[in-house]
Short mmCIF file of C-alpha atoms in Angstrom, two decimals:
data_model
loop_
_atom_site.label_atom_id
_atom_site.label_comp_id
_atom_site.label_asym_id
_atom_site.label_seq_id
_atom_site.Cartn_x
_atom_site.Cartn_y
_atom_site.Cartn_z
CA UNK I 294 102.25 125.64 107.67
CA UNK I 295 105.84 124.41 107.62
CA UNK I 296 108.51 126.45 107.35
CA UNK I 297 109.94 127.07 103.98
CA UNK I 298 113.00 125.52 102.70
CA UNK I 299 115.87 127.00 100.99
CA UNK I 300 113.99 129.56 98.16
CA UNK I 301 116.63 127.79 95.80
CA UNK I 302 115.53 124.72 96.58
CA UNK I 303 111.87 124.96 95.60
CA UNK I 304 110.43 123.17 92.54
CA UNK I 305 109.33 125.55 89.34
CA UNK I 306 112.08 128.63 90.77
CA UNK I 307 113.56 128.30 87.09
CA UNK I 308 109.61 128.63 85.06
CA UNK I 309 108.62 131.46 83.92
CA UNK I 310 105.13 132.70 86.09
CA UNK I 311 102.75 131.23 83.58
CA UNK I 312 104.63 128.04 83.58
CA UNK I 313 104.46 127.21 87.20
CA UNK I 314 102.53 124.51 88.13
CA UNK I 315 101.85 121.18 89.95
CA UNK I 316 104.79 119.03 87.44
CA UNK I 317 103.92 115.34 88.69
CA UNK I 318 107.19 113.18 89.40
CA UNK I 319 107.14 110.34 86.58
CA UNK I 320 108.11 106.79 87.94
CA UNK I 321 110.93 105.56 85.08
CA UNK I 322 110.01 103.08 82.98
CA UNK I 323 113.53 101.60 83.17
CA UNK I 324 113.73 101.88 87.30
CA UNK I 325 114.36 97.99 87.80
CA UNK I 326 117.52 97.99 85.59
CA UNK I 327 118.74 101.02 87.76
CA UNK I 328 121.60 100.15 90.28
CA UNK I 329 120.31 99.23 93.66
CA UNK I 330 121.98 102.97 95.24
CA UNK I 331 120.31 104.88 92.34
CA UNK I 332 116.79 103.01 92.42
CA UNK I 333 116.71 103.34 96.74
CA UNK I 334 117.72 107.12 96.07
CA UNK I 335 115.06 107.52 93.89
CA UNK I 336 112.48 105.92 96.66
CA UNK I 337 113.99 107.87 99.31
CA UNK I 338 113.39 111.09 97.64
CA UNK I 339 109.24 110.46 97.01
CA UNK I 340 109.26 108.90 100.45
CA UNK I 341 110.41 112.33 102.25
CA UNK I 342 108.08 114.07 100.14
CA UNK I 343 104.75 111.77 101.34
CA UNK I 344 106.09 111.93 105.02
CA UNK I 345 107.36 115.83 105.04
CA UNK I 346 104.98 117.57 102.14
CA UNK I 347 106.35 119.13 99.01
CA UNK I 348 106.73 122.87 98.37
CA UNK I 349 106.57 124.64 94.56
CA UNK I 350 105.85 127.32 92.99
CA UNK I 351 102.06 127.90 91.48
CA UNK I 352 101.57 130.78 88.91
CA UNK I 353 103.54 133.03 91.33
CA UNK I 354 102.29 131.63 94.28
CA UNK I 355 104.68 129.73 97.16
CA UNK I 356 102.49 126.39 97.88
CA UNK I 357 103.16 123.57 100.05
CA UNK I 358 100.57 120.40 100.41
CA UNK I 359 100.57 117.71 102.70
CA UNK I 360 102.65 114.39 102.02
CA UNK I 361 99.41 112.70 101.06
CA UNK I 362 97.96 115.46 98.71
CA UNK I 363 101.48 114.87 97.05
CA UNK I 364 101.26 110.91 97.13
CA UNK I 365 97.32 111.84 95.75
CA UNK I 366 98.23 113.44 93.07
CA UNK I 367 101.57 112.02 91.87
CA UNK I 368 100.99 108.79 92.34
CA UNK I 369 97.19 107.93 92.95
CA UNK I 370 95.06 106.90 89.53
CA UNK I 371 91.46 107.49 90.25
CA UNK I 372 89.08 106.60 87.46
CA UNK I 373 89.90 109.11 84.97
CA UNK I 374 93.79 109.07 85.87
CA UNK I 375 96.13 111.14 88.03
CA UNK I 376 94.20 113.84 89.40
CA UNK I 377 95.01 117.65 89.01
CA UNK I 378 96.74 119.90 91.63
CA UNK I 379 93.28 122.32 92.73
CA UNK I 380 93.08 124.37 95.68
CA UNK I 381 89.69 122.48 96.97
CA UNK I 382 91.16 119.41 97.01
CA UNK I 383 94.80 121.24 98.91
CA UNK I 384 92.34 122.73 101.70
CA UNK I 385 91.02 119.01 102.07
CA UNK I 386 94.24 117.66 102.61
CA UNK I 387 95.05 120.27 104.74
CA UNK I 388 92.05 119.55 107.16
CA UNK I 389 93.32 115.88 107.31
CA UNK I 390 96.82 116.65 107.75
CA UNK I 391 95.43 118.87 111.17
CA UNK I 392 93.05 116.17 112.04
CA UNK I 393 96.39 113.55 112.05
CA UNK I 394 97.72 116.03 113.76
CA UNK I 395 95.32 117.07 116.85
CA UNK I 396 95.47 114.93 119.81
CA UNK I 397 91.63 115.51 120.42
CA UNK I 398 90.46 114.85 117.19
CA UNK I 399 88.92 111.31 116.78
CA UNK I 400 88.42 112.75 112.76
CA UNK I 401 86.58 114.80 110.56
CA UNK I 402 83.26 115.69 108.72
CA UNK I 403 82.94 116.38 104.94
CA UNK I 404 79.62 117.41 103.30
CA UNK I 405 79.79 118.54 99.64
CA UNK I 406 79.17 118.51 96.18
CA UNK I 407 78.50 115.75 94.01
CA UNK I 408 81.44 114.82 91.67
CA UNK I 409 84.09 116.34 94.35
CA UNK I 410 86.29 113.32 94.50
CA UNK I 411 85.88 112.74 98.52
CA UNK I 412 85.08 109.19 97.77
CA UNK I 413 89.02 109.22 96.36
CA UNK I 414 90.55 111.03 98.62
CA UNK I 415 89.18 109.60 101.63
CA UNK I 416 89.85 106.16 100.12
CA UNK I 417 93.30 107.76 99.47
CA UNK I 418 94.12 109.04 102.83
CA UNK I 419 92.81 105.45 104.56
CA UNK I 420 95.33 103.75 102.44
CA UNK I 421 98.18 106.19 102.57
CA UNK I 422 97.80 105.66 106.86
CA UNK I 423 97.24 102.39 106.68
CA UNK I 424 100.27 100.85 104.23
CA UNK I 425 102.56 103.92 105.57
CA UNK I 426 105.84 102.08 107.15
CA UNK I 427 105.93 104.10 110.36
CA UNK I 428 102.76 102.05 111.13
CA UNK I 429 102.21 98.43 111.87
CA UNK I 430 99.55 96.03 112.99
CA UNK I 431 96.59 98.40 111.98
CA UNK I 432 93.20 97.71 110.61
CA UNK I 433 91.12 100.38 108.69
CA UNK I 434 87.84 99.53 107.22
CA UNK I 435 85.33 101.34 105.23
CA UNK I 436 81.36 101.22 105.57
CA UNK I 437 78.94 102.93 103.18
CA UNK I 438 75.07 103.45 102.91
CA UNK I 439 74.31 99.74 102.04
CA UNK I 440 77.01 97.16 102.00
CA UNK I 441 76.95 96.39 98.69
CA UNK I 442 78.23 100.31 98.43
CA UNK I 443 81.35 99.52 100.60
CA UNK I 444 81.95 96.44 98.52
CA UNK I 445 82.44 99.25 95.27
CA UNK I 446 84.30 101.15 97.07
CA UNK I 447 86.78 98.74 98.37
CA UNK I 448 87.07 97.85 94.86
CA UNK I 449 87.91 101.36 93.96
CA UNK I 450 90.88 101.22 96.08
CA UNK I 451 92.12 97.75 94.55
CA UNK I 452 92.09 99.77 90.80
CA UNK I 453 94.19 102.41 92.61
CA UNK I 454 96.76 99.81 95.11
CA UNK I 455 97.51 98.19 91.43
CA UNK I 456 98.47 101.26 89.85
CA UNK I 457 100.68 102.41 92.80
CA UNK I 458 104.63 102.20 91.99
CA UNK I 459 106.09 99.16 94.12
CA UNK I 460 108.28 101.30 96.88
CA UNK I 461 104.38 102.68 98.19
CA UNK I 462 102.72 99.10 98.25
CA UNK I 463 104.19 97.53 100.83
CA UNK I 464 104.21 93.49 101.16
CA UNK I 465 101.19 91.71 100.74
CA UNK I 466 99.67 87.95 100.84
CA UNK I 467 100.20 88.40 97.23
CA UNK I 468 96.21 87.96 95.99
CA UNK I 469 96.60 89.72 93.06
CA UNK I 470 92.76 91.07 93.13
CA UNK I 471 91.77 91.18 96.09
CA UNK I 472 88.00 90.95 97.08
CA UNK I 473 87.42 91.43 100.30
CA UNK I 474 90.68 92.84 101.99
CA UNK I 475 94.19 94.29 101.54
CA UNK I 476 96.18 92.19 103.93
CA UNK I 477 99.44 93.95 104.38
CA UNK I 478 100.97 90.09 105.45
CA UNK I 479 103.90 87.70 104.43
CA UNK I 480 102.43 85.65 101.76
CA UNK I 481 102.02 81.79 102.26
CA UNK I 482 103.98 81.25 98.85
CA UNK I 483 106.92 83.61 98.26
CA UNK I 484 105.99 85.44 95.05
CA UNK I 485 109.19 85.22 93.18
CA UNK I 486 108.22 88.06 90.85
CA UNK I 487 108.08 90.66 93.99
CA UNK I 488 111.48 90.17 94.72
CA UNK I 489 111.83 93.94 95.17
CA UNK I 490 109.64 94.03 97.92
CA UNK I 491 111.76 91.60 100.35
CA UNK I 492 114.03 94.21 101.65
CA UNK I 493 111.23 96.11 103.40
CA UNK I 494 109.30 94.95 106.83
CA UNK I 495 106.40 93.34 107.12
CA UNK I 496 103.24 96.00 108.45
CA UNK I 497 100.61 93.12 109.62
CA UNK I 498 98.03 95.54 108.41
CA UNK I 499 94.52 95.48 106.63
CA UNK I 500 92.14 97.28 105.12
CA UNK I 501 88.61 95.69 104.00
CA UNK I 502 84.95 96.76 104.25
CA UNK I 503 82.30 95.91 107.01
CA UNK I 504 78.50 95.99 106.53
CA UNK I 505 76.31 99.50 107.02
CA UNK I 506 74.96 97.74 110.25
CA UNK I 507 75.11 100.38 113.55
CA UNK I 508 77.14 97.29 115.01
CA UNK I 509 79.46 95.78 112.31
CA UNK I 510 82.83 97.10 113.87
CA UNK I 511 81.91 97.36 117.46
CA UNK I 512 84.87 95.90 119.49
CA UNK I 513 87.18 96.50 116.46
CA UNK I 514 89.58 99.32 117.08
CA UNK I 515 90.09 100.90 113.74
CA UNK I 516 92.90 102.75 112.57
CA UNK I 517 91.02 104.44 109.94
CA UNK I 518 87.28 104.36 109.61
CA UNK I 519 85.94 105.69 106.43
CA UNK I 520 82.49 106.63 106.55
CA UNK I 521 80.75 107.06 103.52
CA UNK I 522 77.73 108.97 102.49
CA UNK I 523 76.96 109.43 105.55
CA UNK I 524 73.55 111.88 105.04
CA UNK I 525 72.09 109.12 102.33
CA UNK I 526 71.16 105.45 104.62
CA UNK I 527 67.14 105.24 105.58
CA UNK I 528 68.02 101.38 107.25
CA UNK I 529 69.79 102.31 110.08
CA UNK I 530 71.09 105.64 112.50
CA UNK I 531 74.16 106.95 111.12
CA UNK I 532 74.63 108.71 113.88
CA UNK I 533 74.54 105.85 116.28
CA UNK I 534 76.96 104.18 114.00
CA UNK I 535 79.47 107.27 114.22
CA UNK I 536 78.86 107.10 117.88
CA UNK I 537 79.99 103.38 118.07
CA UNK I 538 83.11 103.46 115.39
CA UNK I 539 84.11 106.46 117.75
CA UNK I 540 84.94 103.75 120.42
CA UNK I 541 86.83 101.90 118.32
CA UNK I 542 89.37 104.79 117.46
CA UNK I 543 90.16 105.26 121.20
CA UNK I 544 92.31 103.11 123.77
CA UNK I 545 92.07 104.19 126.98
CA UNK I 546 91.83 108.07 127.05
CA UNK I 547 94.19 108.02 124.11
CA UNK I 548 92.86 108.79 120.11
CA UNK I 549 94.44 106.38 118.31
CA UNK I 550 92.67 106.13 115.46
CA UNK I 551 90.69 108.58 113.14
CA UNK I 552 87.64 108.25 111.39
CA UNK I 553 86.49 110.53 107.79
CA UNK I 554 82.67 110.83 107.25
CA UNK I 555 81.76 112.45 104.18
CA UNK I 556 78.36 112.64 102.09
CA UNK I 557 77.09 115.10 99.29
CA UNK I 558 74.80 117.45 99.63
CA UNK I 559 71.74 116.53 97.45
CA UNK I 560 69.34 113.71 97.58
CA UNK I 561 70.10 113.39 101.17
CA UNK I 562 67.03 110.91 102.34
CA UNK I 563 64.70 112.18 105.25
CA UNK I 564 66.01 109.82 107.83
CA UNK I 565 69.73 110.01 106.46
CA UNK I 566 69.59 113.29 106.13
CA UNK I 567 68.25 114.23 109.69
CA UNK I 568 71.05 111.29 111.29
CA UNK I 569 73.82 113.32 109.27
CA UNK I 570 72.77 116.62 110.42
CA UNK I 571 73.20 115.65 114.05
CA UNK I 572 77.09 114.18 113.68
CA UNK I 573 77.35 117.87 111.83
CA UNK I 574 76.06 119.43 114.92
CA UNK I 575 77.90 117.52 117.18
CA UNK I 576 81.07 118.24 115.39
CA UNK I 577 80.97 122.10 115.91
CA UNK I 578 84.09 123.81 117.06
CA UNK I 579 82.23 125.92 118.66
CA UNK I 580 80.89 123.79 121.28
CA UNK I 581 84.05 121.80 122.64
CA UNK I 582 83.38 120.01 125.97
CA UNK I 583 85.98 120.31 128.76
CA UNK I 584 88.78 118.05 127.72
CA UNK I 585 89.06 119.64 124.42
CA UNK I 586 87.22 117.53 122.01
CA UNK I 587 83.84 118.64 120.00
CA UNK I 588 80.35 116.51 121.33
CA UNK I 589 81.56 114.33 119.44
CA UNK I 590 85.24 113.80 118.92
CA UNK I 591 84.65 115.11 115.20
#
């Protein structure tokens, strides 16, 4: 992990140990009649904590999560609101965070329990990547069991985009609801109710959903792939599909793109089930071939 800062400087130093807890950062209500210096201020501060992490203090307990746990759960309504600081969901972010971070990592496999919010997070961690303003001109797209299941889940991250303050949604072709992508584009029209969004560079990104086919997004380098329930598709090999989406996050010898496959444990269908457990296999530390990566890149 990072390096601490200042033990001063830490958020929760003043609570008392029972007190000490996740505190969310509430965006105020009155923000766009602040001064322009005070409102940018404000942004810069929950910018450097998405980019660089945040560190406070948990029940007695130094913690530090990634910049996208913190954007996940300060700023990211799922269905039943912001979701809680837990230590499951800090590991997860953590595994990300060193995916993003490894050179031979083409991305990650999650298989767990039902109701564990990896549908949210994953959706959360494509459109952190994607909208982030160190990036530009990428395309992330997310496939699912059946296509009508990637259609829900693209819809999903609409509910969550509208909820997002404006400073993390960066400028769009101003669709309000969106159907079948998030175009991160100048708009046609100026939208003169978004003037706040002007002073900030266009990304000439997307995100939108493809269909479960092995094919849909060969040729299509991705930026981030999300593949969804991944153990639970009797119409087509999963694991073929991994194998081709794998292509797309490379250029060259070069990862430049990462992919998250997740699925839950139960109901897995026989040939799901079987497809999954081979991408599992094949994503074993254990086994790494000889430039570095696992069998396969997971």
């Amino acid at each position: 992990l990072p390096d601490p800062p200042n033990i001063k400087l830490i958020a929760n130093k003043d609570l008392p140990k029972e007190k000490q807890m996740f505190i969310p950062t509430p965006l105020p209500k009155d923000i766009m009649r602040w001064d322009r210096k005070s409102r940018e201020d404000f942004e810069d501060k929950e910018f450097e904590k998405r980019f660089n992490g945040y560190w406070f203090w948990n029940n007695g307990n130094l913690e530090w999560i990634t910049g996208t746990n913190y954007f996940y759960v300060n700023f990211y309504h799922i269905d039943i609101g912001l979701p809680s600081f837990v230590d499951s969901d800090r590991d997860w972010f953590y595994m990300w965070w060193h995916t993003q971070n490894n050179p031979k990592a083409k991305g990650f496999v999650n298989i767990e329990n039902r109701r564990g919010g990896k549908s949210w997070k994953g959706l959360c961690c494509m459109y952190e990547s994607t909208s982030n303003p160190r990036f530009e001109n990428k395309i992330s797209t997310i496939q699912s069991k059946t296509d009508d299941d990637a259609r829900k889940l693209f819809k999903r991250l609409v509910f969550s985009w509208k909820k997002l303050p404006y400073f993390f949604k960066p400028i769009d072709v101003g669709i309000s609801n969106p159907t079948t992508s998030l175009e991160f584009s100048e708009p046609s029209k100026r939208d003169t109710k978004s003037q706040e969004k002007d002073y900030r560079e266009v990304l000439n990104s997307s995100i939108d959903f493809a269909p479960s086919g092995e094919e849909a997004l060969d040729g299509t380098k991705q930026f981030v792939s999300y593949q969804d329930e991944i153990g639970k598709s009797k119409r087509i090999n999963v694991n073929k599909r991994i194998q081709i989406v794998s292509e797309c996050v490379v250029d060259g010898s070069n990862i430049v793109g990462k992919i998250i496959a997740t699925s839950t444990v139960e109901e897995m269908e026989k040939g799901g089930g079987k497809h999954c457990k081979e991408i599992w296999d094949g994503a074993s530390p254990s086994s790494l071939l000889p430039n570095g990566e696992t069998q396969n890149g997971l």
